[in-house]
XYZ file of C-alpha atoms in Angstrom:
409
model
C -0.178 0.106 -0.423
C 1.416 3.594 -1.349
C 0.489 7.447 0.692
C 0.232 8.754 -2.847
C -0.528 12.814 -2.706
C -2.299 14.502 -5.633
C -3.486 17.847 -7.496
C -5.679 18.997 -9.021
C -5.915 21.790 -10.537
C -8.678 24.626 -11.421
C -9.612 23.187 -14.702
C -8.877 19.864 -13.658
C -12.666 20.980 -11.135
C -13.394 22.991 -13.569
C -17.347 21.055 -13.837
C -18.992 18.639 -12.135
C -18.470 16.230 -14.679
C -15.231 17.194 -14.109
C -15.443 16.879 -9.974
C -16.735 13.105 -10.516
C -13.920 12.071 -12.847
C -12.023 13.248 -10.614
C -13.274 11.360 -7.868
C -13.571 8.255 -10.336
C -10.122 8.669 -10.749
C -9.320 8.823 -6.645
C -11.411 6.369 -6.383
C -9.748 4.254 -8.594
C -6.409 4.459 -6.712
C -8.161 3.959 -2.961
C -9.431 0.611 -4.741
C -5.732 -0.303 -5.408
C -5.220 -0.671 -1.910
C -3.825 2.921 -1.840
C -4.021 5.786 1.349
C -4.742 9.170 -0.786
C -4.262 12.958 -0.165
C -5.488 14.816 -2.850
C -4.448 18.565 -3.104
C -7.538 21.203 -5.104
C -7.592 24.320 -6.295
C -10.051 26.525 -6.897
C -13.033 25.744 -9.873
C -11.529 27.693 -13.372
C -12.972 31.263 -13.317
C -13.495 31.079 -9.397
C -10.774 32.947 -7.961
C -10.805 35.929 -10.965
C -14.600 35.849 -10.130
C -13.477 36.820 -6.650
C -11.114 38.970 -7.998
C -13.546 40.860 -9.621
C -16.638 40.800 -7.449
C -14.008 42.674 -4.891
C -13.289 44.907 -7.024
C -16.500 46.041 -7.829
C -16.586 47.657 -3.771
C -13.815 48.838 -3.127
C -10.664 50.171 -5.540
C -7.663 49.018 -2.823
C -9.357 46.052 -0.898
C -7.310 45.296 2.098
C -4.889 42.538 1.588
C -6.150 40.849 5.072
C -10.290 40.431 3.465
C -8.823 39.291 -0.131
C -7.202 35.874 2.215
C -10.877 35.496 3.521
C -12.773 35.494 0.483
C -9.536 34.065 -1.774
C -9.491 30.933 0.986
C -13.256 30.570 -0.004
C -13.054 29.410 -3.761
C -11.016 26.341 -2.860
C -13.417 25.182 0.574
C -16.103 25.170 -2.264
C -13.619 22.810 -4.472
C -12.718 20.218 -1.947
C -16.443 20.161 -0.655
C -17.806 19.788 -3.998
C -15.053 16.979 -3.811
C -15.185 14.941 -1.600
C -19.363 15.231 -1.790
C -18.641 13.736 -5.518
C -16.504 10.556 -3.615
C -19.575 9.401 -0.393
C -21.017 9.606 -3.408
C -19.345 7.511 -5.102
C -19.095 4.745 -1.964
C -16.322 6.714 -0.393
C -14.735 7.557 3.163
C -13.649 11.229 2.314
C -12.930 13.919 4.333
C -12.456 17.778 3.428
C -9.827 19.933 5.353
C -9.288 23.431 4.974
C -5.472 24.433 5.018
C -5.397 25.489 9.560
C -6.994 22.004 10.172
C -4.343 20.256 7.442
C -1.526 22.875 10.546
C -0.237 24.801 7.247
C 1.423 27.303 8.627
C 2.477 29.976 7.148
C 4.945 34.046 7.157
C 4.480 37.037 5.037
C 1.937 39.663 4.674
C -0.940 39.070 3.397
C -2.371 37.533 -0.452
C 1.950 36.561 -0.128
C 1.800 33.708 2.676
C 4.986 30.964 2.128
C 5.408 27.697 3.936
C 6.355 27.608 7.462
C 5.697 23.786 8.722
C 3.165 21.933 8.461
C 1.594 19.743 11.709
C -0.386 17.005 9.760
C -2.098 15.567 12.024
C -5.276 16.071 11.302
C -5.021 14.649 8.213
C -2.710 11.755 9.678
C -5.852 10.420 11.627
C -8.466 10.736 9.071
C -5.835 8.471 6.949
C -5.849 5.751 9.996
C -9.455 5.534 9.660
C -8.764 4.195 6.862
C -10.786 8.107 5.002
C -9.678 9.860 1.349
C -8.452 13.218 2.331
C -9.116 15.938 0.790
C -6.776 19.351 1.216
C -7.589 22.842 0.642
C -4.634 23.889 -1.871
C -3.333 27.663 -2.144
C -3.737 28.348 2.061
C -2.752 28.365 5.457
C -2.158 30.178 8.828
C -0.993 32.647 10.107
C 1.348 32.526 13.738
C -1.569 35.608 15.157
C -4.729 33.638 13.603
C -5.096 35.140 10.624
C -6.353 33.727 7.013
C -3.372 33.836 4.548
C -3.904 32.627 0.684
C -0.366 31.553 -0.636
C -0.102 33.207 -4.079
C 0.165 31.628 -7.135
C 1.060 28.857 -7.720
C -0.199 28.031 -4.030
C -1.501 24.938 -4.522
C 1.375 23.449 -6.130
C 3.008 24.392 -3.299
C 0.451 22.863 -0.623
C 0.523 19.439 -2.511
C 4.548 19.825 -2.156
C 4.555 20.537 1.353
C 2.040 18.129 2.644
C 3.634 14.381 0.595
C 6.708 16.650 2.521
C 4.791 15.540 5.958
C 3.046 13.090 5.078
C 6.611 11.219 4.010
C 4.780 10.711 1.006
C 5.177 7.928 -1.936
C 4.177 9.818 -4.422
C 3.691 13.366 -5.445
C 1.955 13.239 -8.529
C 0.362 17.550 -10.143
C -2.541 16.464 -12.106
C -3.267 19.452 -14.699
C -4.703 19.577 -17.824
C -1.018 19.004 -19.686
C 0.578 15.737 -19.729
C 4.157 16.588 -18.404
C 6.200 18.473 -19.134
C 7.295 19.433 -22.789
C 10.603 20.751 -24.230
C 8.550 24.956 -25.011
C 4.330 25.351 -25.043
C 3.461 23.260 -27.441
C 0.709 26.102 -28.745
C 3.866 27.841 -30.015
C 6.292 24.931 -31.338
C 4.274 22.052 -33.005
C 6.404 19.913 -33.087
C 7.512 20.513 -30.023
C 8.312 16.907 -26.935
C 6.630 16.102 -23.613
C 9.513 15.103 -21.740
C 10.388 11.777 -19.523
C 11.540 13.189 -16.818
C 13.782 15.718 -15.566
C 16.339 17.765 -13.458
C 15.381 20.249 -10.718
C 17.457 22.474 -11.449
C 15.701 22.386 -15.390
C 12.978 22.344 -13.935
C 13.685 25.115 -11.433
C 14.989 27.198 -14.328
C 12.281 27.132 -17.068
C 9.471 27.583 -14.014
C 11.721 30.995 -13.660
C 11.646 31.326 -17.406
C 7.854 31.295 -18.533
C 6.684 27.635 -18.374
C 3.817 27.389 -16.804
C 3.243 23.816 -15.647
C 5.388 24.423 -12.174
C 5.293 27.583 -10.709
C 9.827 28.130 -9.481
C 9.389 28.386 -5.652
C 7.445 24.944 -5.345
C 10.210 22.712 -7.414
C 11.840 25.173 -5.174
C 10.254 23.731 -1.753
C 10.453 19.778 -3.662
C 14.221 20.022 -4.255
C 15.069 21.059 -0.469
C 13.109 18.129 0.776
C 14.311 15.674 -1.554
C 10.344 15.120 -2.655
C 10.276 13.622 -6.060
C 7.158 14.805 -8.402
C 5.580 13.866 -10.783
C 4.072 16.357 -13.580
C 0.752 14.354 -16.165
C -2.907 15.086 -17.059
C -5.989 15.068 -14.811
C -8.319 13.524 -17.728
C -5.782 10.531 -19.390
C -3.780 7.999 -17.958
C -0.700 8.759 -19.820
C 2.827 8.537 -18.475
C 3.858 12.542 -17.709
C 7.140 14.346 -16.463
C 8.970 13.071 -13.339
C 10.595 15.798 -11.845
C 14.078 14.112 -9.525
C 17.731 14.884 -9.111
C 20.239 15.059 -12.042
C 22.153 11.831 -12.625
C 24.776 11.060 -15.068
C 23.148 10.443 -18.375
C 20.491 13.335 -17.961
C 24.181 15.981 -19.017
C 24.571 14.280 -22.310
C 21.202 15.978 -23.537
C 23.209 20.107 -23.544
C 19.601 21.497 -24.405
C 16.393 20.110 -22.309
C 13.711 22.573 -23.375
C 13.376 26.662 -23.974
C 10.736 27.991 -22.231
C 8.925 32.325 -23.173
C 7.460 34.426 -20.581
C 5.911 37.627 -22.296
C 4.542 40.670 -20.887
C 8.239 41.874 -19.474
C 9.539 45.725 -19.121
C 12.904 46.801 -18.870
C 13.516 49.951 -16.350
C 16.833 51.017 -16.751
C 18.553 54.018 -14.096
C 20.866 56.315 -15.764
C 23.263 58.697 -13.600
C 23.931 56.415 -10.544
C 27.426 57.537 -9.032
C 29.851 55.381 -9.587
C 30.300 54.587 -5.447
C 29.742 51.877 -3.276
C 26.308 50.657 -1.797
C 24.357 52.980 -5.164
C 23.452 48.751 -6.396
C 22.273 48.006 -2.328
C 20.079 51.059 -2.695
C 18.864 50.658 -5.090
C 17.171 46.555 -5.468
C 16.572 47.629 -1.389
C 14.390 49.785 -2.930
C 12.001 47.781 -5.179
C 12.886 44.735 -2.545
C 10.194 46.698 -0.518
C 8.041 47.470 -2.419
C 7.140 43.849 -3.494
C 8.824 43.922 -6.820
C 10.580 41.018 -8.636
C 13.121 41.225 -10.626
C 14.964 39.317 -12.980
C 17.289 40.402 -15.744
C 19.888 42.491 -13.854
C 23.587 44.905 -15.955
C 25.310 47.028 -14.798
C 27.799 48.873 -16.793
C 29.577 52.751 -17.196
C 29.172 54.431 -19.258
C 31.913 57.244 -20.599
C 31.108 59.623 -17.827
C 32.005 58.042 -15.546
C 27.983 57.361 -14.105
C 26.923 53.543 -14.002
C 23.311 52.944 -15.250
C 21.443 50.077 -13.901
C 19.224 47.953 -16.135
C 16.317 45.474 -15.047
C 13.967 44.046 -16.267
C 10.356 42.194 -14.116
C 6.141 41.952 -15.110
C 5.145 45.174 -17.422
C 2.651 44.991 -14.026
C 4.461 46.305 -11.786
C 6.647 48.358 -13.872
C 4.748 51.725 -12.538
C 4.750 50.372 -9.221
C 8.439 50.025 -9.699
C 8.870 53.513 -11.139
C 6.620 55.072 -7.914
C 8.850 52.977 -6.105
C 12.496 54.374 -6.863
C 12.045 58.158 -7.668
C 12.733 58.877 -3.539
C 16.031 57.686 -5.109
C 16.804 59.293 -7.955
C 15.556 63.430 -6.099
C 18.487 62.277 -4.162
C 20.946 61.447 -6.918
C 20.707 64.700 -8.965
C 19.543 66.128 -12.967
C 21.673 63.432 -13.927
C 20.016 60.760 -13.203
C 15.919 59.339 -15.276
C 14.829 56.472 -15.621
C 13.965 55.345 -19.070
C 11.088 52.587 -19.295
C 10.450 49.662 -22.240
C 7.617 47.942 -22.385
C 6.607 45.155 -25.166
C 9.307 43.421 -24.633
C 10.136 39.360 -24.085
C 11.902 36.699 -22.489
C 13.507 33.911 -24.417
C 15.271 30.821 -22.175
C 17.202 27.438 -23.154
C 17.976 25.453 -21.036
C 19.811 22.665 -20.001
C 22.266 20.752 -17.108
C 24.765 20.163 -20.507
C 25.764 23.530 -20.743
C 28.482 22.154 -18.153
C 29.752 19.990 -19.523
C 29.253 22.308 -23.407
C 30.163 24.694 -24.895
C 29.224 26.713 -28.197
C 25.815 27.676 -26.743
C 25.532 30.668 -26.646
C 26.723 31.244 -30.214
C 23.837 28.944 -31.722
C 21.522 29.957 -30.157
C 22.376 33.791 -31.388
C 23.529 33.066 -34.725
C 20.044 31.182 -34.937
C 17.945 33.791 -34.224
C 20.507 36.195 -35.705
C 20.314 35.182 -39.414
C 16.208 35.046 -39.278
C 16.300 38.453 -38.168
C 15.638 38.674 -34.335
C 17.644 41.604 -32.289
C 18.566 40.900 -29.367
C 18.662 42.612 -26.211
C 19.349 42.632 -22.636
C 20.974 38.814 -22.240
C 21.711 36.878 -18.979
C 23.651 33.525 -18.436
C 24.205 30.579 -15.297
C 25.156 28.025 -16.041
C 21.977 25.370 -16.698
C 20.673 28.540 -19.084
C 21.091 31.756 -21.285
C 18.034 34.015 -21.924
C 17.507 36.777 -23.897
C 14.745 39.793 -24.395
C 13.750 40.064 -28.190
C 10.724 42.154 -29.111
C 7.490 40.451 -27.998
C 6.071 40.165 -31.601
C 9.166 37.748 -32.328
C 9.321 35.573 -29.630
C 6.773 33.004 -31.048
C 8.985 33.068 -33.661
C 12.405 32.625 -31.646
C 11.184 30.377 -29.571
C 10.273 28.155 -33.127
C 13.558 28.944 -34.345
C 16.203 27.880 -30.882
C 13.403 24.637 -30.810
C 15.043 24.047 -34.147
C 18.573 25.080 -34.138
C 18.870 22.503 -30.976
C 16.603 19.601 -32.150
C 14.329 18.966 -29.515
C 11.824 16.981 -31.845
C 13.828 14.610 -31.928
C 14.168 11.927 -28.567
C 17.440 12.543 -26.983
C 20.553 9.601 -28.118
C 21.568 7.638 -24.593
């Protein structure tokens, strides 16, 4: 008998028929003699509907109340899934984030899981029940309901699997697994049978929407091997695990794209110690996640810093930096550029193979696609391009590295 933790996303429980399908899948696992904990998201569209309703009442609803409101979406789902299981004759019990013992820290709407006390879930499992757990939520130390932000249900599932020492963790969604690129963009993208934590982390942080990066970080930290697979069929998915020697023979594992990016450049910064820290600390206090960072010195001896972020954070970033720009004087100003996107090539094989960047840039250059900012890590090369070029760029690079073909052993 295995203990299996599953996560079902919003599309998987997006209608009564799909909820029945989820219940049937869980029953099948239970009938095979397994213990099952299913972490469930809000039904697709429910969270957006709740946000819209809040906006109709208040232009800037309090984050605390948004946590209270948004947590109801998952509570609706877990009750409905549990009712569907009861209808199939399966003994099941739903638990909210608080009942699941999920303790969180951080500001409202941006919670982080601090610890899990799975006592109630373990008790239900020992009684022979299937446990249906609300994703995306927990309880702060001060007793406040707390939501976990984007990817919160994935994070809940990984954390619950770690706390319960589950034998299997499955992230079930509306796609069959992790592909070499978004198959809606690259028609011949190939599903990967396995990928390392580090590669999945880089792909998630570079635009691959299957998993959020912090869920992968948590899985790597606690050694939770998980599988990304479809909730709509029984096809094998993609296993995310520690890297092994055979993985390094594949130079590029996948290509990721991230749209709706923006560049912010501060010009005329005195070339003095501590200036970069002041700028980045200011953005951090405003809770703006920045991605690429490039700094250089101009011919006049003054520095310039360029950073990229999601386009919806651009106005907030400019407002946050106003006090610093005022202190720097007339030589300093902010320049911005929207309408850009990021293209990333990811693969642990880069550690032992040269010429990857040259091949990528040659392919893009030959097709007339201009590159903006460039950043690299040990296993990733990322560039910005005009957003209108991003799909062509992804197809060109995918073809250049022949990612549509099965890697040779």
